[in-house]
Tab-separated table of C-alpha atoms in Angstrom:
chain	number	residue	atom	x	y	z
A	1	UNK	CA	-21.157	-45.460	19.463
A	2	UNK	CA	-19.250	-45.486	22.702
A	3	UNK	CA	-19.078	-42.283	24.997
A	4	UNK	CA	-15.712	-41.462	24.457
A	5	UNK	CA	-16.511	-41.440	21.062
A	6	UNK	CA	-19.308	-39.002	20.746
A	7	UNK	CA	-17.021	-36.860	23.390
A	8	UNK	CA	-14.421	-37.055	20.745
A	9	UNK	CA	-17.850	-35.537	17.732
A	10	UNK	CA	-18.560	-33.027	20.122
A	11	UNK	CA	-14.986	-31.405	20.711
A	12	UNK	CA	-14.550	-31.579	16.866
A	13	UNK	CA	-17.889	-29.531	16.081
A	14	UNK	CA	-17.116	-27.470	18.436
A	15	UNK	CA	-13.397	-26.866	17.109
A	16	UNK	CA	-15.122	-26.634	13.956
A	17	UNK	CA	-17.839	-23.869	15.040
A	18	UNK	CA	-15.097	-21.638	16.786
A	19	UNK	CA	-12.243	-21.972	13.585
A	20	UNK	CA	-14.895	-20.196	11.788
A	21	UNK	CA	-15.893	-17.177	13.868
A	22	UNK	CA	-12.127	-16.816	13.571
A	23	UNK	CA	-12.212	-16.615	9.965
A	24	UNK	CA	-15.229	-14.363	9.998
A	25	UNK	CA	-13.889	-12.147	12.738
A	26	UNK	CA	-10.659	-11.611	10.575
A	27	UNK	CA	-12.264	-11.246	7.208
A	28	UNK	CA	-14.506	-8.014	9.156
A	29	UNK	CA	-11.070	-6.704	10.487
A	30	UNK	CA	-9.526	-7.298	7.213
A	31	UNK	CA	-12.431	-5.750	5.356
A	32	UNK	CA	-12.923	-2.546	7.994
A	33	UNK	CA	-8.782	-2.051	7.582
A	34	UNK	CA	-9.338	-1.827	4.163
A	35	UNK	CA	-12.286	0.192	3.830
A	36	UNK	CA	-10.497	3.030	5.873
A	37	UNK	CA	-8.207	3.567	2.830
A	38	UNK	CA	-11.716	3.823	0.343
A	39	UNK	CA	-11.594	8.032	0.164
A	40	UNK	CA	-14.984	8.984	0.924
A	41	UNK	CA	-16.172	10.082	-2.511
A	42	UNK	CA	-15.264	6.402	-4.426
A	43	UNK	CA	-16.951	4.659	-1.198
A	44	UNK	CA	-20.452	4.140	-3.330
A	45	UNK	CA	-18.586	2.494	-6.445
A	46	UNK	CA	-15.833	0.524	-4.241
A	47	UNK	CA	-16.486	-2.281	-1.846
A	48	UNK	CA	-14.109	-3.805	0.058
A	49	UNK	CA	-14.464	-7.584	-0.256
A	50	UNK	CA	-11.781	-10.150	0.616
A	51	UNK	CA	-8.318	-10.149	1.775
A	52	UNK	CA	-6.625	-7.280	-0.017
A	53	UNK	CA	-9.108	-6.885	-2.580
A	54	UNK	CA	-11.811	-4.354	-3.317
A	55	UNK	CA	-14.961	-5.041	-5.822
A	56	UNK	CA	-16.838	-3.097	-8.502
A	57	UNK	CA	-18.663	-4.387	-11.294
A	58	UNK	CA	-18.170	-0.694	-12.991
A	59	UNK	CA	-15.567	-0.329	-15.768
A	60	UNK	CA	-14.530	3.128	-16.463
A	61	UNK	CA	-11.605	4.674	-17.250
A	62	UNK	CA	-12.322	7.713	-14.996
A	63	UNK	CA	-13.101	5.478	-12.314
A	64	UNK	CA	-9.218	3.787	-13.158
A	65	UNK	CA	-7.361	6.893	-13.072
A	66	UNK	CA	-9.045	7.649	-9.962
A	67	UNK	CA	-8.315	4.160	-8.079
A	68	UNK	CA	-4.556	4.479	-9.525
A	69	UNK	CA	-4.246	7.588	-7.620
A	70	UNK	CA	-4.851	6.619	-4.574
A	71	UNK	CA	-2.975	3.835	-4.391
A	72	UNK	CA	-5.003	0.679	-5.446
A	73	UNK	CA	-3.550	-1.468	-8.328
A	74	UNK	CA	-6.617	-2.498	-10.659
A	75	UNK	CA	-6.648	-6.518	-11.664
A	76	UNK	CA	-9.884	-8.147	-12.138
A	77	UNK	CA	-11.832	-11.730	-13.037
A	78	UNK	CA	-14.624	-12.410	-14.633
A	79	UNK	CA	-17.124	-9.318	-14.814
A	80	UNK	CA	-15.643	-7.480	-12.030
A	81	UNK	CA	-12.850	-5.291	-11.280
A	82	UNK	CA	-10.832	-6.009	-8.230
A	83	UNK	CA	-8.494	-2.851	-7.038
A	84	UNK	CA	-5.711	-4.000	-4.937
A	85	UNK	CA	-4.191	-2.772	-1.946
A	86	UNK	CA	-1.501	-4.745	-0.816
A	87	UNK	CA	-0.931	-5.109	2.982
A	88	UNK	CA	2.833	-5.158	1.989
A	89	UNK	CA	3.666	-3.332	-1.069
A	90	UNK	CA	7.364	-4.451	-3.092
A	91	UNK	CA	8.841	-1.152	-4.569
A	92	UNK	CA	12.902	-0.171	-5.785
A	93	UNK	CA	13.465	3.197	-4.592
A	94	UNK	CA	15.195	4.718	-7.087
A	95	UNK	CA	17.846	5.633	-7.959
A	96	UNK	CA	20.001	4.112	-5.068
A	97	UNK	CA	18.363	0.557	-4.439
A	98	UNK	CA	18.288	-0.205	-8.589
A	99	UNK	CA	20.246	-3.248	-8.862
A	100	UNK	CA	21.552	-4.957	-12.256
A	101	UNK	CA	23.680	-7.112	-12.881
A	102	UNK	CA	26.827	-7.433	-14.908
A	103	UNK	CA	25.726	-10.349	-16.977
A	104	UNK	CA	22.425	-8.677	-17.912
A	105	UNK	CA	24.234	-5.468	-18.877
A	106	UNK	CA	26.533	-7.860	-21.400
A	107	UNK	CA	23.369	-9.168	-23.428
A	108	UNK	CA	21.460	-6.076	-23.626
A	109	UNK	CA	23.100	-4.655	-26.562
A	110	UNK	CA	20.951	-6.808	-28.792
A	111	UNK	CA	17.941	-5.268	-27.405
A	112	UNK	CA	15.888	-2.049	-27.827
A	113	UNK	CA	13.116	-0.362	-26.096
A	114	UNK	CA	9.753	1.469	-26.984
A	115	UNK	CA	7.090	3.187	-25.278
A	116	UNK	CA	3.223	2.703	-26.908
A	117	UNK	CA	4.167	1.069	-29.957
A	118	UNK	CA	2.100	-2.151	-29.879
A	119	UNK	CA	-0.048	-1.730	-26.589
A	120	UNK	CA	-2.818	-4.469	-28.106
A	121	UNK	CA	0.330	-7.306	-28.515
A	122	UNK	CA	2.200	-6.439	-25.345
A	123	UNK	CA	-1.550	-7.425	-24.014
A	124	UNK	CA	-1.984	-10.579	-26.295
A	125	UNK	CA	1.516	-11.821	-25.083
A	126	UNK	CA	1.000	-11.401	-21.623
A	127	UNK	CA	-2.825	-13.230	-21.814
A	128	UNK	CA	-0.599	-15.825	-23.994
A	129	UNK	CA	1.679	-16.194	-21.265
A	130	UNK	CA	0.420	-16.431	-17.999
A	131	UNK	CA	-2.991	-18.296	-19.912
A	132	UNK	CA	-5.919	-19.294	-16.971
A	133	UNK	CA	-3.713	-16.930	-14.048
A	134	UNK	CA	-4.222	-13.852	-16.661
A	135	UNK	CA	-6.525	-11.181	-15.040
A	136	UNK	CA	-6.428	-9.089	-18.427
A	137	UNK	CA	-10.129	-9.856	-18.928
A	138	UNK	CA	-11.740	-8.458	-21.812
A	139	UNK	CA	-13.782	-5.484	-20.251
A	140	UNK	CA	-10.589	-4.754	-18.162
A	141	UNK	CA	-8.310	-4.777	-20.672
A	142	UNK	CA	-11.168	-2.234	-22.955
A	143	UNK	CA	-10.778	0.554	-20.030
A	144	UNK	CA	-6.662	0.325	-20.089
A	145	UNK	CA	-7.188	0.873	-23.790
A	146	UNK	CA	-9.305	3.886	-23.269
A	147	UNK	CA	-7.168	5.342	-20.647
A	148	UNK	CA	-3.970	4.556	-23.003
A	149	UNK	CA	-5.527	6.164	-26.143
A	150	UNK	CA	-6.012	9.234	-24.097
A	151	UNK	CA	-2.508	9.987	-23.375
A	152	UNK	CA	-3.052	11.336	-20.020
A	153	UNK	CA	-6.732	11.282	-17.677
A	154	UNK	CA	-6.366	13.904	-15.407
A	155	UNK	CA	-7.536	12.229	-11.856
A	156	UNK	CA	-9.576	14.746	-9.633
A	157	UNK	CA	-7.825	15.059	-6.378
A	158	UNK	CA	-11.027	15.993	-3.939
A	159	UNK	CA	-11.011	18.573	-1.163
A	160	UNK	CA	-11.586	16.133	2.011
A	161	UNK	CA	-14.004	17.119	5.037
A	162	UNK	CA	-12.433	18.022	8.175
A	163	UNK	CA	-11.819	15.518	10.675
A	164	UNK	CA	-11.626	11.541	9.903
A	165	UNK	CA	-9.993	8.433	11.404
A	166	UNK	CA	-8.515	7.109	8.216
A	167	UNK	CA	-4.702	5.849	8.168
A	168	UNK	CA	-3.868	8.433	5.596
A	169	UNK	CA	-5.787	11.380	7.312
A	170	UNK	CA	-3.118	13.495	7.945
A	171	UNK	CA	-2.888	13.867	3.920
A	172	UNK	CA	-5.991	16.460	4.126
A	173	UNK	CA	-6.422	18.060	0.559
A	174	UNK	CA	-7.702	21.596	1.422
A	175	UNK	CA	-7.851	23.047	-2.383
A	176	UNK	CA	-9.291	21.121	-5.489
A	177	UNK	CA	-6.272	19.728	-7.494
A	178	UNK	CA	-5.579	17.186	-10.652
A	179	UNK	CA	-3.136	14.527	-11.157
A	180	UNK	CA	-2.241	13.127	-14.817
A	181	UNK	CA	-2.445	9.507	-14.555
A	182	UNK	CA	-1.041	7.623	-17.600
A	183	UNK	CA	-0.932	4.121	-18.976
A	184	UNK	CA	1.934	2.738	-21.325
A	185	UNK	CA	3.043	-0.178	-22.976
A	186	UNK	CA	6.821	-1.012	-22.990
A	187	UNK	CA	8.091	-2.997	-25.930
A	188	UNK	CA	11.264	-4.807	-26.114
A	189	UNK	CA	12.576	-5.450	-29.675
A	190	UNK	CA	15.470	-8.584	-30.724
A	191	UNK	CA	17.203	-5.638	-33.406
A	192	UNK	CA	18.509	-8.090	-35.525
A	193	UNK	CA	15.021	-10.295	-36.232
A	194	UNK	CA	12.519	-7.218	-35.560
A	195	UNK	CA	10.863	-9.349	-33.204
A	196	UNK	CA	8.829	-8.144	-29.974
A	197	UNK	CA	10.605	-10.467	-27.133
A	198	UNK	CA	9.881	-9.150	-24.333
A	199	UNK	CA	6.914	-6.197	-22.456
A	200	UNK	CA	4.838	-5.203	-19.778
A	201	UNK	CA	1.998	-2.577	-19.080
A	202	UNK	CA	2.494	0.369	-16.272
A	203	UNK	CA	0.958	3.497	-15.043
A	204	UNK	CA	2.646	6.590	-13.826
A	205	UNK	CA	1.276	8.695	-10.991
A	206	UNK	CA	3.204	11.601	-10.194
A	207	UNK	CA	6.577	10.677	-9.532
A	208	UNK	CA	5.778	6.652	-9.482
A	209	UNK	CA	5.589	4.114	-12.120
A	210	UNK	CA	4.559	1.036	-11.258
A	211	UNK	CA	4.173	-2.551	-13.193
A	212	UNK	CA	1.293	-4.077	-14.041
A	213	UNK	CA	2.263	-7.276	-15.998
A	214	UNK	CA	4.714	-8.397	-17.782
A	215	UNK	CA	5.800	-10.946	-20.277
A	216	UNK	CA	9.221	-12.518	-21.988
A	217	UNK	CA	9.451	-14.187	-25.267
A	218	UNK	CA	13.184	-14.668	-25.556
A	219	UNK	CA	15.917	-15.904	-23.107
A	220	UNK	CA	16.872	-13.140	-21.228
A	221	UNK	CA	15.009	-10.273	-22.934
A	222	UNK	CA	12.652	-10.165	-19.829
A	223	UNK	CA	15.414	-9.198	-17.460
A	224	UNK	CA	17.283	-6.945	-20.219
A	225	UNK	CA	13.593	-5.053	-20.072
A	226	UNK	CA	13.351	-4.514	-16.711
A	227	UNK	CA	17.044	-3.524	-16.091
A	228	UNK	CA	16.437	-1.131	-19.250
A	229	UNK	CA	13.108	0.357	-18.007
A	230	UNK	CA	14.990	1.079	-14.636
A	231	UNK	CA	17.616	2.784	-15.532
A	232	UNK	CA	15.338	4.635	-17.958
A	233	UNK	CA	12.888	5.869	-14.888
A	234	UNK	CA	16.438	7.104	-12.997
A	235	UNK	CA	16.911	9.168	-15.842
A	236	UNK	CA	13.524	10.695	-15.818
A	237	UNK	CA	13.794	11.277	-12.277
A	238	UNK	CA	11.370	8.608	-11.193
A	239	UNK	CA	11.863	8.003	-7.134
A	240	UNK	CA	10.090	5.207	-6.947
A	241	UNK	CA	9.118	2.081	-8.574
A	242	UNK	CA	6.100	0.096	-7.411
A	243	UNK	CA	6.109	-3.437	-8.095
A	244	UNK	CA	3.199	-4.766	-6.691
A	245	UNK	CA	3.729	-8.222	-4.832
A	246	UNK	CA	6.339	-9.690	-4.039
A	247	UNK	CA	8.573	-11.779	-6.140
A	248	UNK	CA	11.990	-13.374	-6.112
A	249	UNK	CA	13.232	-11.892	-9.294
A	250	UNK	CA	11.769	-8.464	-8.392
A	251	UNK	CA	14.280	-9.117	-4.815
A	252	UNK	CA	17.264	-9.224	-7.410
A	253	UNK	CA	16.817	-5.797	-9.122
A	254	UNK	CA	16.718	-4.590	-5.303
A	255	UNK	CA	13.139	-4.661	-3.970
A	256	UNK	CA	12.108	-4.484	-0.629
A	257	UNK	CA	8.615	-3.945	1.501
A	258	UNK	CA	6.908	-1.453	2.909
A	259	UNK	CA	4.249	-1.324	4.604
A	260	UNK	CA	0.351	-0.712	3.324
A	261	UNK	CA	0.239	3.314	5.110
A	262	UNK	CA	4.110	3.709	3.885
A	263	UNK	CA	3.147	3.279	0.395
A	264	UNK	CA	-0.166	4.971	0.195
A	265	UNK	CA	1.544	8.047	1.887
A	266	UNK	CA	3.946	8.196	-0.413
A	267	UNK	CA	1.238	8.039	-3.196
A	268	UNK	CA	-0.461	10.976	-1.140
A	269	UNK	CA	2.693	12.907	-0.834
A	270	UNK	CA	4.059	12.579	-4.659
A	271	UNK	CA	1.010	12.832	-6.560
A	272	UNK	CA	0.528	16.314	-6.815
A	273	UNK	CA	3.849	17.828	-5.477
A	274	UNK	CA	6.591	16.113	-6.853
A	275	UNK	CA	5.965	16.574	-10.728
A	276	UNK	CA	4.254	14.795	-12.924
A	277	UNK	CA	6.627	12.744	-14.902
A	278	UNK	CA	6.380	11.117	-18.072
A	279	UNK	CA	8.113	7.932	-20.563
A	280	UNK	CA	9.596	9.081	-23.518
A	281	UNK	CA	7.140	9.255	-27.066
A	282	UNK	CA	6.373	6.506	-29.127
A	283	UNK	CA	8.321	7.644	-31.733
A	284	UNK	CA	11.679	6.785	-30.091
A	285	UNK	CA	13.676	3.884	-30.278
A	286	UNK	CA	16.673	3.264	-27.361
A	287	UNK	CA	18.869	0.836	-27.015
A	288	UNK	CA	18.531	-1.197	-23.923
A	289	UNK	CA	22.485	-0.702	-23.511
A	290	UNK	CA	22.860	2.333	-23.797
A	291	UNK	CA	19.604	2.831	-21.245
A	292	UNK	CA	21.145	0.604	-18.669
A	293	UNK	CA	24.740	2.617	-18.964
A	294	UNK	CA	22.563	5.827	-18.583
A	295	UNK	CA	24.336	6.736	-22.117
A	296	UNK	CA	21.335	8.451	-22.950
A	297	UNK	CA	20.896	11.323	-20.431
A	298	UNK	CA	17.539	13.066	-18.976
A	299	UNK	CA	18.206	16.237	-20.838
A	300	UNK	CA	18.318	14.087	-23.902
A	301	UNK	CA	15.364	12.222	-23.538
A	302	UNK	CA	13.745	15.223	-22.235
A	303	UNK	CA	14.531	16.869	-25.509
A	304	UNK	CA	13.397	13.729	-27.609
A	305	UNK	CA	10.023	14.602	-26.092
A	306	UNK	CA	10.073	18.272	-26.658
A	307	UNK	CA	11.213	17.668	-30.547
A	308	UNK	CA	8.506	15.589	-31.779
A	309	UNK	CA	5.598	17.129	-30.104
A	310	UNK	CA	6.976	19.932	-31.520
A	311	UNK	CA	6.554	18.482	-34.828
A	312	UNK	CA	3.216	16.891	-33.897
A	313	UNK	CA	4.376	13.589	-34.115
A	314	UNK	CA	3.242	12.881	-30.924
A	315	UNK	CA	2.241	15.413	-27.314
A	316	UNK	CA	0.860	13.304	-24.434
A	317	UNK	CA	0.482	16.576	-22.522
A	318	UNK	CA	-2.166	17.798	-25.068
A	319	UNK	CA	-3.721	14.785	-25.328
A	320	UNK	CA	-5.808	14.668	-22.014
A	321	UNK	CA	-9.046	13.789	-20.844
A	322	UNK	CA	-9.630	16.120	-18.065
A	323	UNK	CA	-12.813	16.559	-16.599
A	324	UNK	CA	-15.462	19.888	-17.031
A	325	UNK	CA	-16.122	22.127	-13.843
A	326	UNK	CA	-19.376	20.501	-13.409
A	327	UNK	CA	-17.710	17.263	-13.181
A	328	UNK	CA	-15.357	18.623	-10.703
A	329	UNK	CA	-18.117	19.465	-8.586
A	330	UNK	CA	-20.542	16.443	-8.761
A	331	UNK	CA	-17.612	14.427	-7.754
A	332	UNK	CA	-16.863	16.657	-4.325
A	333	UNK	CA	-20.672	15.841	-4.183
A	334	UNK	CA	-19.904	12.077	-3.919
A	335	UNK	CA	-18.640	13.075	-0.458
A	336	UNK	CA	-21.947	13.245	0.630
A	337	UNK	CA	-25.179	11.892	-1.335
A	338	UNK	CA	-25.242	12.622	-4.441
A	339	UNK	CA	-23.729	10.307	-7.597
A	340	UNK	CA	-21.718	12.029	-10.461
A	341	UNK	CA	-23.421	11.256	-13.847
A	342	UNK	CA	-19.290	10.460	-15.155
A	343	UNK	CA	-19.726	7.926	-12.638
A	344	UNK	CA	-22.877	6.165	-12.874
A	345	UNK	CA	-23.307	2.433	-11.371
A	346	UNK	CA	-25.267	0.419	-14.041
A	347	UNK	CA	-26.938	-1.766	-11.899
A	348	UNK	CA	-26.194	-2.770	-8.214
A	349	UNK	CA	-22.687	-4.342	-7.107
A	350	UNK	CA	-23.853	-7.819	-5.796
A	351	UNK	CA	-20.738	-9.475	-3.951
A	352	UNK	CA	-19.163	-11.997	-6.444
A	353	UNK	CA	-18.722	-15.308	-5.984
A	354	UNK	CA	-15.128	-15.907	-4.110
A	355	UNK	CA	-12.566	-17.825	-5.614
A	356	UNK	CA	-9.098	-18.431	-4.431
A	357	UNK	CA	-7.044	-17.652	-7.454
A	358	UNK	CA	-2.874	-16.969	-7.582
A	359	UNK	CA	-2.958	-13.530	-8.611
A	360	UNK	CA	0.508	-11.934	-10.189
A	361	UNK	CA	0.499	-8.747	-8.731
């Protein structure tokens, strides 16, 4: 081997060696950026981990609730949750950035939409769908039943300590408070064959929904569904709807991006003081017309919820899980040493095994 030649082995190990204290230098930024947005209390159940992503191999529904509330959209692989946190979040503020077409509008007639009718096939069809990209693993997919049989978890919003460098610090919580966190399945029906064409799953956090995953069975009925489910948030006085990342077709019903802090401040700042806001009952059936002309108006809807609890077909607001005064308690304790029984690691939370996967959301 000739001198210029070994020169040339040298220079490239050397390129080699310094490319990846790079990486690892940015991974420990990325990771230390994302750990400031971990409140202190979910700190010894959450780890951040790679990129956007967060790890925990515990599956709980409490645990969910309290991950949806502050921000972090749950997905997950094999035997471990991953909570999200995107460094660029895609959300419609509603109602003025909602865009839908004409030609949707024309072919939603057909159409009609549910809320929790067939949560367990709106989950089948998405897995169906998307097939090996699917993050809807089994135990996932357990704890989003749990948390959707319950109607509504209250989430434990925990008085912070004073002081603290994180992004969000300035949203200090000085008084113990709860926020209803809810899961639905949206069902999109062809009227004249009965069919379910088109679906997604969603959570609602105060006055946010956002979209977990989606699919479409029919031509068109996956765009009639989200221009119906829209217009039916507007009507419930939704002000914003949180789409996860970013997507072409989520750019034509007028998305845009905001920024990681943006979005988690608005989480902050909506989650206890800006109602708590729910989808209609399972019970009623709406044409996606009619939804996307706003035909059917909040007072109605509003009143469609009021009638059939009252007839105990179906009350979301009674059917909670909200946690005992001792619960309460043991998590403010998580602020400092202790571990809340209702949140209990089984085992330790060995780092899994990375994998660069295309993710949906």
């Amino acid at each position: 081997m000739t001198k210029p030649e070994k020169n040339l082995i040298r220079l490239k190990h050397r390129g080699s060696r310094a490319a990846s204290q790079s990486e690892k230098h940015q991974t420990s930024t990325e990771q230390a950026e994302l750990a400031a947005y971990i409140p202190p209390y979910l700190r010894q159940f959450v780890t951040p981990y790679h990129g956007e992503f967060c790890f925990t191999r515990m599956y709980h529904f409490r645990l969910l609730a309290q991950l949806m509330m502050e921000g972090f959209l749950p997905i997950a692989t094999r035997e471990v949750m991953l909570p999200k946190l995107h460094k660029e979040r895609c959300v419609i503020r509603l109602p003025d950035d909602l865009h839908i077409s004409k030609s949707v509008r024309k072919k939603a007639r057909k159409f009609t939409l549910t809320v929790n009718r067939e949560f367990d096939k709106v989950v089948e069809a998405c897995q169906r769908q998307h097939g090996s990209r699917c993050w809807l693993y089994p135990d996932l997919v357990q704890v989003f039943r749990e948390l959707h049989s319950a109607g509504s978890v209250r989430a434990m919003l925990i008085p912070t300590q004073q002081g603290g460098t994180a992004p969000n610090a300035r949203f200090k919580i000085t008084a113990r408070a709860e926020c209803p966190v809810r899961l639905y399945s949206i069902e999109v029906w062809d009227e004249a064959t009965g069919d379910l064409v088109a679906g997604e799953l969603g959570y609602t956090v105060g006055s946010i929904y956002t979209s977990l995953t989606g699919f479409s069975a029919q031509s068109n009925a996956g765009s009639v569904q989200l221009a119906a489910l829209g217009r039916l948030l507007c009507s419930l006085g939704f002000n914003m709807w949180d789409l996860g990342m970013d997507m072409e077709y989520k750019q034509s019903l007028g998305s845009r991006l905001i920024s990681r802090r943006e979005f988690v401040n608005h989480v902050h700042t909506v989650r206890s003081t800006k109602g708590h806001l729910m989808l209609p009952p399972n019970s009623a059936v709406l044409n996606c017309r009619e939804l996307i002309d706003q035909e059917l108006s909040r007072e109605t809807l509003l009143h469609q919820q009021t009638s059939l609890a009252a007839n105990n077909v179906v009350d979301s607001s009674k059917n909670t899980v909200q946690a005992t005064d001792s619960d309460k308690e043991r998590m403010e304790q998580a602020n400092g040493t202790h571990s809340p029984p209702a949140l209990e690691l089984q085992g330790g939370s060995p780092e899994p095994e990375r994998k660069k996967s295309k993710q949906r959301y």
